[in-house]
XYZ file of N, CA, C and O in Angstrom:
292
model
N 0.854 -1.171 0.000
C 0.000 0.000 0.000
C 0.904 1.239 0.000
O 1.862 1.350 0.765
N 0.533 2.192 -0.929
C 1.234 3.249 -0.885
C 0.971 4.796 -0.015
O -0.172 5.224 0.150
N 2.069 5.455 0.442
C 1.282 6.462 1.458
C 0.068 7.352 1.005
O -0.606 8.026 1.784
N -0.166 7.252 -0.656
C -0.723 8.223 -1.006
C -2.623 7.336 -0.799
O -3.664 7.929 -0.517
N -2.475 6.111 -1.017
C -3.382 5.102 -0.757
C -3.588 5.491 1.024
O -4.676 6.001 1.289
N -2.944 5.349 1.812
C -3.475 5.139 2.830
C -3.833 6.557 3.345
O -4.661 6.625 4.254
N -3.090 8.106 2.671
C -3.768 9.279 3.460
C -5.370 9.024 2.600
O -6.350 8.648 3.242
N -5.428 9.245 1.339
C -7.035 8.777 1.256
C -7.631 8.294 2.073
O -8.557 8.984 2.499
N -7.400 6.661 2.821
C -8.242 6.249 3.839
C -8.432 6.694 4.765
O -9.504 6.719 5.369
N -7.030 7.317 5.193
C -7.447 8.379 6.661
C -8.623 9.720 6.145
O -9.559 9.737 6.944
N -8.712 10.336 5.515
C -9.290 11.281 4.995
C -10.957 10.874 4.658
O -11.879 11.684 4.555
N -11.009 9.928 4.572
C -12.626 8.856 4.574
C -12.769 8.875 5.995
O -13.644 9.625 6.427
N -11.909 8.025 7.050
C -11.981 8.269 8.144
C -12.362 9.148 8.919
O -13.164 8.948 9.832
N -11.732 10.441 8.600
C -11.648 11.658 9.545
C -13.036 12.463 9.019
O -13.666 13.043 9.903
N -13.534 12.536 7.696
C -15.103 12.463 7.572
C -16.169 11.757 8.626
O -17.040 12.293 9.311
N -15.807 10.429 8.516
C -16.642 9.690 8.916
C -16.926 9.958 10.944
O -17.836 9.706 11.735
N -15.790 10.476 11.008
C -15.487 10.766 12.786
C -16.304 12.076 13.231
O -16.894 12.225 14.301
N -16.192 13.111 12.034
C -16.680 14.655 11.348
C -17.906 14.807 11.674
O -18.328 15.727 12.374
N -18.764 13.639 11.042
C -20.198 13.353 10.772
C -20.588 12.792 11.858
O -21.791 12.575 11.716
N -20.173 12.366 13.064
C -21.035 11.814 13.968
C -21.508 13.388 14.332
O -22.625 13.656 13.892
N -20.844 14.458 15.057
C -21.190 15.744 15.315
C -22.518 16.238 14.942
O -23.498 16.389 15.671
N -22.391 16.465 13.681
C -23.940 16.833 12.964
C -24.886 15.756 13.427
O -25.842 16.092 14.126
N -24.740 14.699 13.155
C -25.753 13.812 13.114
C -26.264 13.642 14.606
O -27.313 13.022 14.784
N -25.640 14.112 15.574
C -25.840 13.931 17.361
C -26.840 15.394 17.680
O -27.712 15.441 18.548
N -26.433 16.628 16.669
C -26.889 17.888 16.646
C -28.421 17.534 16.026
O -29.536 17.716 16.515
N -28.058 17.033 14.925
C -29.987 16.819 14.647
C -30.899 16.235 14.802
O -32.052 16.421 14.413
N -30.184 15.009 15.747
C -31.086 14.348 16.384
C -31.095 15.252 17.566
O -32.285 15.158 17.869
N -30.596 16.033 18.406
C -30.990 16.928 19.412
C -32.352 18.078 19.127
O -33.301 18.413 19.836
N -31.959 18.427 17.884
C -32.524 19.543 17.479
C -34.056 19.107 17.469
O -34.957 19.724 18.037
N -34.222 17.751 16.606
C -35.612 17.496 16.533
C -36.249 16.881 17.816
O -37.420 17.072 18.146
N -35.602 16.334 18.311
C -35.789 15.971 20.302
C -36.885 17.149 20.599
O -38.071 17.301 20.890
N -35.465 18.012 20.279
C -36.104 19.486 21.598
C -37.499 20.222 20.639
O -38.262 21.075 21.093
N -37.549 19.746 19.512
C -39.355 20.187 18.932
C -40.621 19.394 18.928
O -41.759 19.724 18.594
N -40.079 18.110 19.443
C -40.596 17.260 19.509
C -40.954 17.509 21.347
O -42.051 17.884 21.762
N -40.425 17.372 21.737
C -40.435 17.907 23.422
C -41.648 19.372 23.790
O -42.639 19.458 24.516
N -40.850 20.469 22.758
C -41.782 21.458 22.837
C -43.018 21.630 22.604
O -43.803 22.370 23.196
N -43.331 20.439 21.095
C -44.799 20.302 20.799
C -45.737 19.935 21.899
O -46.829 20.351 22.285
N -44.623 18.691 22.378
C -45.870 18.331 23.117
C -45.878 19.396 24.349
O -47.070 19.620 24.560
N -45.341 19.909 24.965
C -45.380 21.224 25.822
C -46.187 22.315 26.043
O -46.740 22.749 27.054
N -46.123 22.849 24.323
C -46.619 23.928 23.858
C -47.476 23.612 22.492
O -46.996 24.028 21.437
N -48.432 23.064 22.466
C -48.684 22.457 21.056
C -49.134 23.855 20.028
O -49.407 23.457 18.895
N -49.254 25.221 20.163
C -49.712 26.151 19.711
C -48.585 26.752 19.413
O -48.807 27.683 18.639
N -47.507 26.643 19.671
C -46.142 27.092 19.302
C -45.562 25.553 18.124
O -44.354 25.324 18.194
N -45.978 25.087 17.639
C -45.121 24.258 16.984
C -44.915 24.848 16.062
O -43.873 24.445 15.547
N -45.447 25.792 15.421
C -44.967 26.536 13.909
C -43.555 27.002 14.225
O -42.479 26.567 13.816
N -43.810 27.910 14.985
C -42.140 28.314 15.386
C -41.327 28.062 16.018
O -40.643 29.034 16.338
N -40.961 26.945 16.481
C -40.802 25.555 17.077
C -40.104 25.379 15.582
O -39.066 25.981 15.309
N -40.834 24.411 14.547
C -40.554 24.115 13.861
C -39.837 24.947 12.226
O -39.208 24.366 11.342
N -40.161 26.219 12.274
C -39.367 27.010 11.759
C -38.039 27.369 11.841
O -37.330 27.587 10.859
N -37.578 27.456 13.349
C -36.537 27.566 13.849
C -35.488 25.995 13.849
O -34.291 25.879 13.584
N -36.488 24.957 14.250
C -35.753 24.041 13.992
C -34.745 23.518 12.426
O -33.673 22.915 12.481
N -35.467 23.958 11.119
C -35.149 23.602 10.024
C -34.075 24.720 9.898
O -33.226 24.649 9.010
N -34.122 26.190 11.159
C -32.808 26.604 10.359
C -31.515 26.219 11.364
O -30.457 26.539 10.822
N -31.387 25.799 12.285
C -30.975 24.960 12.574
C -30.024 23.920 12.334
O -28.845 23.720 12.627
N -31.273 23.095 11.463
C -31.005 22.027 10.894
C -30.049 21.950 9.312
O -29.416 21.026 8.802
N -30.294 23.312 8.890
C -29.420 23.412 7.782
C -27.998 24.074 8.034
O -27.034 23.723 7.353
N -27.877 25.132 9.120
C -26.790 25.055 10.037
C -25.930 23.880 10.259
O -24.836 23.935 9.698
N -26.147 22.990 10.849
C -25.640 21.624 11.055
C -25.270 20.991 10.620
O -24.406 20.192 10.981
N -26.256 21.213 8.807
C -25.867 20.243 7.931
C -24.626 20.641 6.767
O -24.173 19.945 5.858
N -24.273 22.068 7.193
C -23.479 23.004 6.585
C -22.195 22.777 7.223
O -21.148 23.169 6.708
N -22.242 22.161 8.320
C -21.073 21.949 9.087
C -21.030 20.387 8.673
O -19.884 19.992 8.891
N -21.490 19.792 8.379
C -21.259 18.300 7.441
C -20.790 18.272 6.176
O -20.099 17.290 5.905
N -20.999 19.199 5.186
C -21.093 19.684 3.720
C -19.540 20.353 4.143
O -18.706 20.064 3.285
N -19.122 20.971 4.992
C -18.106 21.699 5.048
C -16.925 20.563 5.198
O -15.841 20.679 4.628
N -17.247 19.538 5.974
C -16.412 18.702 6.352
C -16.068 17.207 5.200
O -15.365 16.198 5.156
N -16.790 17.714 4.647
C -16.642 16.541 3.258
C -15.931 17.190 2.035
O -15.047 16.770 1.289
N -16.630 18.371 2.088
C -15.221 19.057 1.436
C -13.912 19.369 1.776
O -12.972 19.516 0.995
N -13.903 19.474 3.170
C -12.250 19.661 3.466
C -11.629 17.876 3.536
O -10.587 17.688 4.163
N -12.232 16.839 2.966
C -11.648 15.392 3.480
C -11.446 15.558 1.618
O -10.266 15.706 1.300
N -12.134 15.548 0.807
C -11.506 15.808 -0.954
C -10.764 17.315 -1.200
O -10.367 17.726 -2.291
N -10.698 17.887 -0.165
C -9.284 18.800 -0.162
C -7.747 18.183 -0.114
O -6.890 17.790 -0.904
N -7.958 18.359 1.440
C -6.843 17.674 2.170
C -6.701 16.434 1.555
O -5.580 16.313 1.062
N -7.710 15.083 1.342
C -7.813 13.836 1.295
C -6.921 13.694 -0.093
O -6.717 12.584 -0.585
């Protein structure tokens, strides 16, 4: 195996380590609207407005991190 073979795999890796983050964030995110509905059921609009921006926040920090692994990688 050559070093240039194995930084690729690390670089799959260090994605894959990247992505638990987001994915722990949006399962939080929808928790806590899911929590609030039932709380506040007359607030779920904005509840749920806020959650999707949020949620694309999060997912921007995933998108960011897949591009820096076919940078670096």
């Amino acid at each position: 195996m050559t070093p240039l073979e194995l930084s690729g795999s690390l670089g799959i890796v260090g994605y894959g380590l990247g992505a638990i983050g987001p994915g722990i964030g949006v399962g939080l995110i929808f928790a806590a609207v899911i929590e609030g509905t039932a709380r506040q059921p007359e607030a779920r609009g904005a509840m749920l407005s806020t959650a999707f921006i949020g949620f694309a926040l999060t997912e921007a920090l995933a998108i960011i991190g897949i591009a820096l692994a076919f940078v670096f990688g």
